[in-house]
Coordinates of C-alpha atoms and ligand atoms in Angstrom, one line a residue:
M501 CA -58.7 96.6 39.8
K502 CA -60.4 98.0 42.8
T503 CA -59.1 100.8 45.2
L504 CA -60.2 100.6 48.9
K505 CA -59.8 103.3 51.4
G506 CA -58.9 102.6 55.3
T507 CA -56.9 104.2 58.1
G508 CA -53.2 104.6 57.7
I509 CA -51.5 103.1 60.6
A510 CA -48.1 102.8 59.8
K511 CA -46.1 104.2 56.6
G512 CA -44.9 102.0 54.2
L513 CA -45.3 101.8 50.3
A514 CA -45.3 97.9 49.1
F515 CA -46.6 95.9 46.2
G516 CA -47.0 92.0 46.7
K517 CA -49.5 89.1 46.7
A518 CA -52.0 89.1 49.2
K519 CA -52.0 86.2 51.8
Y520 CA -54.5 85.5 54.2
I521 CA -53.5 84.4 57.6
K522 CA -55.3 82.4 60.1
T523 CA -53.8 83.4 63.2
S524 CA -56.6 81.4 65.2
K525 CA -55.0 78.5 67.1
Y526 CA -58.3 76.9 67.7
E527 CA -58.5 75.9 64.0
I528 CA -59.5 72.3 65.2
P529 CA -59.4 69.5 62.6
A530 CA -62.9 67.7 62.6
H531 CA -61.9 64.4 60.8
S532 CA -62.4 61.3 62.4
I533 CA -60.1 58.7 62.9
S534 CA -60.3 54.8 62.2
K535 CA -60.2 52.3 65.1
G536 CA -57.0 51.3 63.9
Q537 CA -55.7 55.0 64.7
S538 CA -56.7 55.4 68.0
K539 CA -53.6 53.5 69.3
A540 CA -51.3 56.2 67.7
E541 CA -53.7 58.9 68.9
L542 CA -53.5 58.1 72.5
T543 CA -49.5 58.0 72.3
R544 CA -49.7 61.3 71.0
L545 CA -51.9 62.3 74.0
N546 CA -49.7 61.0 76.3
D547 CA -46.6 62.7 74.5
I548 CA -48.2 65.9 74.6
L549 CA -49.6 65.6 78.6
E550 CA -45.8 64.5 79.5
Q551 CA -44.2 67.6 77.4
S552 CA -46.6 69.8 79.1
R553 CA -45.9 68.7 82.4
S554 CA -42.3 68.9 81.8
E555 CA -42.5 72.4 80.4
L556 CA -44.6 73.6 83.6
Q557 CA -42.1 71.9 86.1
D558 CA -39.3 73.8 84.4
Y559 CA -41.1 77.1 84.6
L560 CA -41.6 76.2 88.4
K561 CA -38.2 75.8 88.8
A562 CA -37.3 78.8 87.2
E563 CA -35.9 81.6 89.7
Q564 CA -38.0 84.5 88.9
I565 CA -41.1 82.9 89.7
S566 CA -43.4 84.8 92.3
D567 CA -45.5 83.1 94.7
S568 CA -48.9 83.9 92.8
E569 CA -47.3 82.4 89.4
K570 CA -46.3 79.2 91.3
E571 CA -49.9 78.8 92.8
I572 CA -51.3 79.2 89.1
L573 CA -48.8 76.7 87.5
G574 CA -49.5 74.5 90.1
T575 CA -53.3 74.7 89.1
H576 CA -52.2 73.9 85.4
L577 CA -50.2 70.9 86.4
E578 CA -53.1 69.4 88.6
I579 CA -55.3 69.8 85.6
I580 CA -52.9 68.2 83.4
A581 CA -52.5 65.1 86.0
D582 CA -56.5 65.1 86.2
P583 CA -57.4 61.4 85.7
E584 CA -60.9 62.1 85.3
L585 CA -59.8 64.7 82.3
K586 CA -57.8 62.2 80.9
E587 CA -60.4 59.6 80.8
Q588 CA -62.7 61.6 78.9
I589 CA -60.3 62.5 76.3
T590 CA -59.2 58.9 75.9
Q591 CA -62.8 58.2 75.5
A592 CA -63.5 60.6 72.8
I593 CA -60.8 59.0 71.0
T594 CA -61.1 55.4 71.5
Q595 CA -65.1 55.4 71.7
D596 CA -66.2 58.3 69.3
L597 CA -63.1 58.2 67.3
H598 CA -62.3 61.7 67.6
N599 CA -58.9 62.9 66.5
V600 CA -56.5 64.0 69.3
A601 CA -57.0 67.8 69.1
K602 CA -60.6 67.3 68.9
A603 CA -60.7 65.2 71.6
I604 CA -58.9 67.7 73.8
D605 CA -61.0 70.4 72.6
L606 CA -64.1 68.6 73.7
A607 CA -63.0 67.5 77.0
F608 CA -61.7 70.9 78.2
E609 CA -64.7 72.7 76.7
K610 CA -67.2 70.9 78.9
A611 CA -65.0 71.8 82.0
I612 CA -64.5 75.5 80.8
I613 CA -68.4 75.7 80.2
F614 CA -68.9 74.1 83.6
F615 CA -66.7 76.7 85.6
Q616 CA -67.9 79.8 83.5
G617 CA -71.3 79.0 84.8
M618 CA -70.5 79.3 88.3
E619 CA -71.7 82.3 90.5
N620 CA -68.6 82.6 92.4
E621 CA -65.8 84.2 91.0
M622 CA -63.1 82.1 92.9
F623 CA -64.7 78.9 90.7
S624 CA -65.6 80.8 87.7
Q625 CA -62.0 82.0 87.4
R626 CA -61.0 78.1 87.1
A627 CA -62.3 78.6 83.6
I628 CA -59.5 80.5 82.5
D629 CA -56.7 78.0 84.0
F630 CA -58.6 75.1 81.8
E631 CA -58.5 77.3 78.6
D632 CA -54.9 78.1 79.3
V633 CA -53.9 74.3 79.6
K634 CA -55.9 73.7 76.7
K635 CA -54.2 76.4 74.7
R636 CA -50.9 74.6 76.0
L637 CA -51.7 71.2 74.7
L638 CA -53.3 72.3 71.5
H639 CA -50.3 74.5 70.9
K640 CA -48.2 70.9 70.5
V641 CA -50.5 69.3 68.1
L642 CA -51.9 72.1 65.6
P643 CA -49.6 74.3 63.4
Q644 CA -48.1 76.8 65.5
E645 CA -48.2 80.7 64.3
L646 CA -44.4 80.7 63.4
D647 CA -45.4 77.7 61.0
L648 CA -48.0 79.8 59.4
F649 CA -45.6 83.0 59.2
A650 CA -43.0 80.6 57.8
G651 CA -44.6 80.9 54.0
L652 CA -44.3 84.6 53.8
D653 CA -41.7 86.7 52.4
A654 CA -40.7 90.3 51.1
E655 CA -43.1 89.5 48.3
S656 CA -46.3 88.8 50.7
I657 CA -48.8 91.3 51.9
P658 CA -50.5 89.1 54.7
I659 CA -54.0 89.8 55.7
F660 CA -55.0 89.2 59.3
A661 CA -58.2 88.7 61.1
E662 CA -56.5 90.0 64.3
I663 CA -52.7 90.4 65.3
G664 CA -50.7 91.1 68.5
P665 CA -47.6 92.9 69.2
S666 CA -45.7 89.6 69.1
E667 CA -46.8 88.4 65.8
I668 CA -45.5 91.7 64.5
S669 CA -41.9 90.8 65.6
L670 CA -42.3 87.6 63.8
L671 CA -43.6 89.7 60.5
S672 CA -40.2 91.6 60.6
K673 CA -38.3 88.5 60.7
Q674 CA -39.8 87.3 57.6
Q675 CA -39.0 90.7 56.0
V676 CA -42.7 91.3 55.3
R677 CA -42.9 95.0 54.0
A678 CA -46.7 95.7 54.9
Y679 CA -50.0 93.8 56.0
L680 CA -53.5 94.4 56.3
C681 CA -55.6 94.1 59.5
N682 CA -58.7 95.6 60.5
G683 CA -59.5 97.3 64.2
I684 CA -56.1 98.3 64.6
S685 CA -56.0 101.9 66.3
Y686 CA -53.3 104.2 65.5
T687 CA -52.0 104.2 69.3
S688 CA -52.2 100.6 70.1
H689 CA -49.1 98.9 70.3
V690 CA -49.2 96.9 67.5
A691 CA -49.7 100.1 65.5
I692 CA -46.4 101.5 67.4
L693 CA -44.4 98.4 66.8
S694 CA -45.4 98.2 62.9
R695 CA -44.0 102.0 62.9
A696 CA -41.0 101.1 64.7
L697 CA -40.1 98.4 62.6
N698 CA -41.1 100.0 59.1
I699 CA -43.9 97.7 58.2
G700 CA -46.7 99.3 56.6
C701 CA -50.1 98.7 57.8
V702 CA -53.7 99.9 56.5
S703 CA -56.7 99.1 59.0
N704 CA -60.4 99.4 58.6
L705 CA -61.2 98.2 55.0
E706 CA -64.6 97.5 54.2
D707 CA -65.3 94.3 52.3
L708 CA -61.9 92.9 51.9
E709 CA -62.4 89.5 51.6
K710 CA -65.1 90.7 48.6
Y711 CA -62.4 92.7 46.7
I712 CA -59.1 90.8 47.7
K713 CA -58.6 87.4 47.1
E714 CA -56.1 84.9 48.1
G715 CA -52.8 85.5 45.8
D716 CA -54.2 88.7 44.3
Y717 CA -51.5 91.3 43.6
I718 CA -52.2 94.2 45.6
I719 CA -50.6 98.0 46.3
V720 CA -50.5 98.8 49.7
D721 CA -49.9 102.6 51.0
G722 CA -49.8 102.8 54.6
E723 CA -49.5 106.8 54.6
S724 CA -52.6 107.6 52.6
G725 CA -54.3 104.1 53.9
T726 CA -55.0 103.0 50.4
V727 CA -54.9 99.6 48.9
I728 CA -55.4 98.8 45.2
S729 CA -56.3 95.2 44.1
Q730 CA -55.2 94.0 41.1
P731 CA -53.8 97.4 39.6
D732 CA -53.8 98.2 36.5
Q733 CA -50.9 99.3 34.5
K734 CA -51.5 103.0 35.3
A735 CA -51.8 102.3 39.1
L736 CA -48.5 100.6 38.9
E737 CA -46.8 103.3 37.1
A738 CA -48.0 105.8 39.8
F739 CA -46.8 103.2 42.4
A740 CA -43.2 103.4 41.0
Q741 CA -43.4 107.1 40.8
Q742 CA -44.5 107.3 44.7
Q743 CA -41.5 105.1 45.4
K744 CA -39.1 107.3 43.5
K745 CA -40.6 110.5 45.2
R746 CA -40.5 108.9 48.6
E747 CA -36.7 108.3 47.9
L748 CA -35.9 111.4 47.0
I749 CA -37.7 112.8 50.3
R750 CA -35.8 110.2 52.2
Q751 CA -32.4 111.5 50.3
K752 CA -33.3 115.3 51.4
E753 CA -34.3 114.4 54.7
L754 CA -30.4 112.6 55.0
L755 CA -29.0 116.0 54.9
L756 CA -30.4 117.1 58.3
K757 CA -28.3 114.5 59.6
D758 CA -25.3 116.4 60.7
L759 CA -27.2 119.8 61.4
E760 CA -28.2 120.6 65.0
S761 CA -31.3 120.2 66.6
L762 CA -32.1 123.7 67.3
T763 CA -35.0 126.1 66.9
K764 CA -34.5 129.4 64.9
D765 CA -33.9 131.3 67.8
G766 CA -31.2 128.6 69.2
H767 CA -33.0 126.6 71.8
Q768 CA -31.6 123.0 71.9
I769 CA -34.4 120.5 71.5
D770 CA -33.0 117.0 72.2
I771 CA -34.9 114.3 70.1
A772 CA -34.0 110.9 70.9
L773 CA -35.7 107.5 69.4
N774 CA -38.3 105.3 70.6
V775 CA -37.1 101.7 70.4
G776 CA -39.3 98.4 71.0
L777 CA -36.5 95.8 69.8
P778 CA -32.8 95.9 70.6
L779 CA -31.9 95.4 66.8
E780 CA -33.2 99.3 66.3
I781 CA -30.7 100.5 68.3
D782 CA -28.3 101.0 65.1
Q783 CA -30.5 103.7 64.2
V784 CA -29.5 106.1 67.2
N785 CA -26.2 106.5 65.3
E786 CA -27.7 105.9 61.8
L787 CA -29.7 109.1 62.3
N788 CA -27.5 111.0 64.6
S789 CA -30.2 111.3 67.4
S790 CA -29.7 112.3 70.5
G791 CA -30.2 108.6 72.4
V792 CA -33.0 106.5 73.3
G793 CA -35.7 108.2 75.1
L794 CA -38.1 105.1 75.5
F795 CA -37.0 101.4 75.2
R796 CA -40.1 99.4 75.7
T797 CA -38.5 96.4 77.1
E798 CA -41.7 94.2 77.5
F799 CA -41.3 93.6 73.8
L800 CA -38.3 91.3 74.9
F801 CA -40.8 89.1 76.7
L802 CA -43.6 89.3 73.9
S803 CA -41.0 88.0 71.1
S804 CA -39.5 85.1 73.4
D805 CA -40.4 81.8 74.3
H806 CA -39.0 81.7 77.9
L807 CA -38.6 84.5 80.4
P808 CA -35.5 86.3 79.6
S809 CA -32.6 85.8 82.6
E810 CA -30.6 88.6 84.2
E811 CA -27.8 87.3 82.1
E812 CA -29.8 87.5 78.8
Q813 CA -30.9 90.8 79.7
Y814 CA -27.6 92.3 81.0
K815 CA -26.2 91.2 77.6
V816 CA -28.9 93.0 75.6
Y817 CA -29.1 96.3 77.7
S818 CA -25.1 96.4 77.5
E819 CA -24.7 95.8 74.2
M820 CA -27.2 98.5 73.3
A821 CA -25.8 101.2 75.9
A822 CA -22.3 100.4 74.7
K823 CA -23.3 101.0 70.9
I824 CA -24.9 104.4 71.8
A825 CA -22.8 105.5 74.5
P826 CA -22.2 108.4 75.8
R827 CA -25.6 109.0 74.5
P828 CA -28.1 107.9 76.9
L829 CA -30.2 104.6 76.8
T830 CA -33.5 105.1 78.7
I831 CA -34.6 101.6 79.9
R832 CA -38.3 101.3 80.7
T833 CA -39.0 98.8 83.1
F834 CA -41.7 95.9 81.6
D835 CA -45.0 97.6 81.1
L836 CA -46.6 94.0 80.9
G837 CA -50.4 93.9 81.2
G838 CA -53.2 96.0 79.1
D839 CA -52.7 94.8 75.8
K840 CA -49.2 93.5 76.2
I841 CA -50.0 90.2 78.0
S842 CA -47.1 87.7 78.0
H843 CA -47.8 84.0 77.5
L844 CA -44.9 83.2 79.8
I845 CA -46.4 84.6 83.2
P846 CA -49.6 83.0 83.4
S847 CA -51.9 85.5 84.9
P848 CA -55.7 85.9 85.6
K849 CA -58.0 87.1 83.0
E850 CA -58.9 90.8 83.8
E851 CA -62.3 92.4 82.7
N852 CA -60.4 95.6 82.3
P853 CA -57.0 94.9 81.7
N854 CA -56.0 98.5 81.1
L855 CA -57.0 99.3 84.5
G856 CA -55.7 96.1 86.2
N857 CA -52.3 94.6 86.8
R858 CA -50.2 96.8 84.4
G859 CA -47.1 98.4 84.1
I860 CA -45.3 99.0 87.5
R861 CA -48.4 97.3 89.3
F862 CA -47.3 94.1 87.4
S863 CA -43.8 94.7 88.3
L864 CA -44.5 95.2 92.1
A865 CA -46.7 92.0 92.3
H866 CA -43.9 89.9 90.4
P867 CA -41.0 91.5 92.5
Q868 CA -38.6 88.7 91.4
L869 CA -39.2 89.8 87.8
L870 CA -38.6 93.5 88.5
R871 CA -35.4 92.3 90.5
T872 CA -34.3 90.4 87.8
Q873 CA -34.6 93.3 85.3
L874 CA -32.9 95.9 87.8
R875 CA -30.0 93.8 88.3
A876 CA -29.6 93.5 84.8
I877 CA -29.6 97.1 84.3
L878 CA -27.4 98.2 86.9
R879 CA -24.7 95.7 85.7
A880 CA -25.3 96.9 82.0
A881 CA -24.9 100.8 83.3
T882 CA -21.1 100.0 83.7
H883 CA -20.8 99.9 79.8
G884 CA -22.6 103.1 79.0
S885 CA -25.2 105.8 80.3
I886 CA -28.4 104.0 80.9
R887 CA -31.3 105.2 82.5
I888 CA -34.4 103.7 84.4
M889 CA -37.8 104.7 83.9
F890 CA -40.9 103.1 85.5
P891 CA -44.2 103.1 83.7
M892 CA -47.7 103.6 84.8
I893 CA -46.4 105.4 87.9
I894 CA -49.7 106.8 89.7
D895 CA -48.0 109.0 92.5
V896 CA -44.8 109.6 94.5
N897 CA -45.7 106.5 96.8
D898 CA -45.6 104.6 93.7
F899 CA -42.1 105.7 92.5
L900 CA -40.9 105.5 95.7
E901 CA -41.5 101.8 96.2
A902 CA -40.2 101.0 92.8
K903 CA -37.1 102.7 93.7
R904 CA -36.8 101.1 97.2
I905 CA -36.7 97.6 95.0
L906 CA -34.0 99.3 93.2
G907 CA -32.0 100.3 96.4
H908 CA -32.2 96.4 97.3
C909 CA -30.9 95.3 94.0
I910 CA -27.9 97.6 94.7
D911 CA -27.3 96.5 98.0
E912 CA -27.3 93.0 96.8
L913 CA -25.1 93.4 93.9
Y914 CA -22.8 94.9 96.7
E915 CA -22.8 92.2 98.6
E916 CA -22.3 89.7 96.0
E917 CA -19.3 92.0 94.4
I918 CA -21.1 92.2 91.2
P919 CA -19.6 95.2 89.4
Y920 CA -22.6 97.6 88.6
N921 CA -23.3 101.4 88.3
A922 CA -25.7 102.8 91.4
E923 CA -25.0 106.6 89.6
I924 CA -28.0 105.8 87.5
P925 CA -30.8 108.7 86.8
V926 CA -34.1 107.3 87.8
G927 CA -37.5 108.8 86.2
S928 CA -41.2 108.3 85.9
M929 CA -43.4 108.2 83.0
I930 CA -46.5 110.7 83.3
E931 CA -48.9 108.6 81.6
I932 CA -52.0 108.7 84.0
P933 CA -53.7 111.9 85.2
S934 CA -53.0 111.5 88.9
A935 CA -49.4 111.6 88.2
A936 CA -49.5 114.7 86.2
L937 CA -51.6 116.1 88.9
S938 CA -48.8 114.9 91.7
S939 CA -46.1 116.0 88.9
D940 CA -44.7 118.6 91.6
A941 CA -44.0 116.0 94.1
L942 CA -42.8 113.4 91.4
A943 CA -40.1 116.0 89.8
R944 CA -38.9 116.7 93.2
E945 CA -38.1 113.1 93.4
C946 CA -37.3 111.7 90.1
D947 CA -34.2 112.7 87.9
F948 CA -36.6 113.0 84.9
L949 CA -40.1 112.7 83.8
S950 CA -41.4 111.7 80.5
I951 CA -44.8 112.2 79.6
G952 CA -46.3 108.9 77.6
T953 CA -49.2 110.8 76.0
N954 CA -50.8 107.6 74.3
D955 CA -51.8 106.4 77.8
L956 CA -52.5 110.0 79.1
V957 CA -55.2 110.4 76.5
Q958 CA -56.4 107.0 76.9
Y959 CA -56.9 107.8 80.8
T960 CA -57.7 111.1 80.9
L961 CA -60.7 111.1 78.2
A962 CA -61.7 107.4 79.3
V963 CA -61.3 106.2 75.7
D964 CA -59.5 102.6 75.1
R965 CA -56.6 103.6 72.8
N966 CA -56.9 100.1 71.2
N967 CA -60.5 100.3 70.2
E968 CA -61.1 101.6 66.9
A969 CA -64.9 101.9 67.4
V970 CA -64.1 105.4 69.7
S971 CA -61.1 106.4 68.0
S972 CA -63.0 109.7 67.4
Y973 CA -62.9 110.4 71.2
F974 CA -59.2 109.9 70.9
V975 CA -58.2 113.6 70.6
Q976 CA -54.4 113.9 71.6
H977 CA -54.7 117.8 71.7
H978 CA -58.0 117.6 74.0
P979 CA -57.6 120.9 76.2
A980 CA -57.8 118.4 79.4
V981 CA -54.8 116.6 78.0
L982 CA -52.9 119.7 77.3
K983 CA -53.6 121.1 80.7
L984 CA -52.0 117.9 82.3
I985 CA -49.0 118.3 79.9
Q986 CA -48.9 122.1 80.9
T987 CA -49.0 121.3 84.6
T988 CA -46.4 118.8 84.5
V989 CA -44.0 120.9 82.0
I990 CA -44.3 123.7 85.0
N991 CA -43.5 121.5 88.0
A992 CA -40.7 119.9 86.2
A993 CA -39.2 123.5 85.5
K994 CA -40.1 124.4 89.1
H995 CA -37.6 121.4 90.4
D996 CA -35.3 121.9 87.4
T997 CA -36.2 118.2 86.4
P998 CA -36.0 117.6 82.9
V999 CA -39.2 116.4 81.0
S1000 CA -39.9 114.6 77.8
I1001 CA -42.7 113.8 75.7
C1002 CA -42.5 110.2 74.5
G1003 CA -45.8 109.2 73.4
E1004 CA -47.0 109.2 69.8
M1005 CA -48.0 113.0 70.0
A1006 CA -44.3 113.7 69.9
S1007 CA -44.3 111.9 66.5
I1008 CA -46.9 113.6 64.9
R1009 CA -45.4 116.7 63.2
E1010 CA -48.7 119.0 63.5
Y1011 CA -47.7 118.9 67.4
I1012 CA -44.3 119.6 67.4
P1013 CA -44.6 124.0 67.5
L1014 CA -47.5 123.3 70.1
L1015 CA -45.2 121.4 72.2
I1016 CA -42.0 123.6 71.9
G1017 CA -44.4 126.7 72.7
M1018 CA -45.5 124.9 76.0
G1019 CA -41.6 124.6 76.9
V1020 CA -40.8 121.1 76.0
R1021 CA -37.5 120.6 75.0
E1022 CA -36.9 116.9 74.8
L1023 CA -38.7 114.7 72.4
S1024 CA -38.6 110.7 72.1
V1025 CA -40.0 109.9 68.6
N1026 CA -40.5 107.1 66.2
A1027 CA -37.1 106.3 64.0
A1028 CA -39.2 106.7 60.9
V1029 CA -40.3 110.5 61.4
Y1030 CA -37.2 111.3 63.0
Y1031 CA -35.8 113.9 60.3
E1032 CA -39.4 115.1 59.7
I1033 CA -39.6 115.9 63.5
K1034 CA -36.0 117.6 63.3
A1035 CA -37.0 119.6 60.2
V1036 CA -40.1 121.2 61.9
V1037 CA -38.1 121.9 65.2
R1038 CA -35.6 123.6 62.8
N1039 CA -38.4 126.0 61.9
C1040 CA -39.4 126.7 65.3
D1041 CA -38.9 130.2 67.1
E1042 CA -39.9 132.1 70.1
K1043 CA -43.0 133.4 68.7
L1044 CA -44.7 129.9 69.7
Q1045 CA -43.8 130.7 73.2
M1046 CA -45.9 134.0 73.3
I1047 CA -48.6 132.2 71.8
V1048 CA -49.0 129.1 73.9
K1049 CA -47.0 129.6 77.2
D1050 CA -49.8 131.1 79.3
F1051 CA -52.5 129.8 77.2
D1052 CA -55.6 128.9 79.5
F1053 CA -56.2 125.0 78.7
S1054 CA -59.4 125.3 80.5
T1055 CA -61.2 126.0 77.6
S1056 CA -63.2 124.1 74.7
L1057 CA -61.8 122.0 72.1
P1058 CA -62.5 124.4 69.2
K1059 CA -60.5 126.9 71.0
V1060 CA -57.6 124.5 71.2
N1061 CA -58.1 123.8 67.4
E1062 CA -57.7 127.5 66.9
L1063 CA -54.6 127.5 69.1
V1064 CA -53.0 124.4 67.0
Y1065 CA -54.0 126.0 64.0
R1066 CA -52.4 129.5 65.2
T1067 CA -49.0 127.7 66.1
L1068 CA -48.9 125.8 62.7
K1069 CA -49.2 129.3 60.9
T1070 CA -46.3 130.7 62.9
Y1071 CA -44.2 127.6 61.6
Y1072 CA -45.4 127.7 57.9
S1073 CA -45.1 131.6 57.6
Ligands
PEP890 C1 -47.4 106.2 76.2 O1 -48.4 105.6 77.1 O2 -47.4 107.3 75.6 C2 -46.0 105.3 76.2 C3 -45.2 106.0 75.6 O3 -46.2 104.1 76.6 P1 -46.5 103.1 75.9 O4 -47.3 103.7 74.6 O5 -45.6 101.8 75.7 O6 -47.7 102.6 76.6
MG891 MG1 -48.1 103.9 78.3

């Protein structure tokens, strides 16, 4: 037996068999082929090229495609049709007797290295196109992730070298209850999605491969960040006890379901849910929450093999809205880019993706994509109470630009005589310091605001939310961050504009008294902690306002630590 201590990323207690997953799509088989096999390998090559060509042509025909995407797809088609490249692959098969995957890899690597070495950025960028096409071709010969995941079930505890948001939804489909992967930070999208889907996760475990072998039985506790490999009888008994204890807590929390979300002195605090996948919508009614404060629609892309059409989106949004009506469904338009890269939209590689074409910028650069989504939302709003929220807004102009496109969509639907609802509240995320500093103007223009603390911390403190190595700098209650939240809350109140907190900060119970003391009246949290947060809310009272309301956040972190401590003391005493 060996106990390993890591970082708890997503709660979840599970016992199962360790299974190492190699997600790399580039495990190129090295075996040679015989002369007799080369003909079959050439046939495979032609099939792969043909399949990829028609796939790209289908994408080109899709209506949502923007001019820049067309350009990229056109380049990819040219690469696939390049006779020289094909000749090199053919020779690698027929003369050097490489298998088709190896032959593709060798030929493309040559091109990639050649272009990468170019000084001129325009040409060096070409390497990315070759990398993309190589991936597309290899995907057709090598086992795909889905197949690798196929062997997983509720008894498996997969261990990854790396994992992306789209793979988390695949895990959920396989009923996996917990997994291990190093290098995940608490506010990364992988972490958020794991918590949303109730899949336990522990990260940052040292010497994993030394202590956990393939097939070993392990206990994973995503809350404490502990992993026990080959547990003895005593550890197994403790695990069973823990399971019982958590079930009891769950039962006790259930009693909160029908109680109002009021502070002790009678202030209503709305607690909505953050959802990432449509299937999570049932939790809104199950928990009796006030609605959905954030639907991260980009996950529709990340777990799909095609661009979701207007009809598909209309169906998803209207079903979700109808299920929870009259409670509101806040649909955030696609926040693609950053760490949420969709393989469906070929985009140039960026040096600093979080400062690049992300969120509303990405949508404005792909107006057809945004229009398709907005049309679907406007139509779905005839089936329930829907709100639209734009991500990564930097200032009021950014917001008005997005709203202008919404106006076009309304005009289009009107002219096409398609039923829609234009009486739809439109709001902005506050997750960039400039947006918080512009919150006076934004609060005037917006129907509501929602503070995304995950990015607000990232951009205020210049600390990559996905980089575990700098996680000690990711201080959610840093005075600079709190000052921006305070500014936003004050400006929102000035214009009578509702403001909510939907970042992870609202899902951490230690911060709730502080936020309520600052005047926050709406929270949007992960379903897993809904009751926990509601219990804290019900214990807060007006004493908090006296401590926090006029606090001057132009101060040091130790002073703020003291403030948080005082708010907690009020709550616990
Ligand atoms: C945030 O940034 O706090 C937020 C809610 O958005 P996301 O985590 O999806 O970036
Ligand atoms: Mg964000």
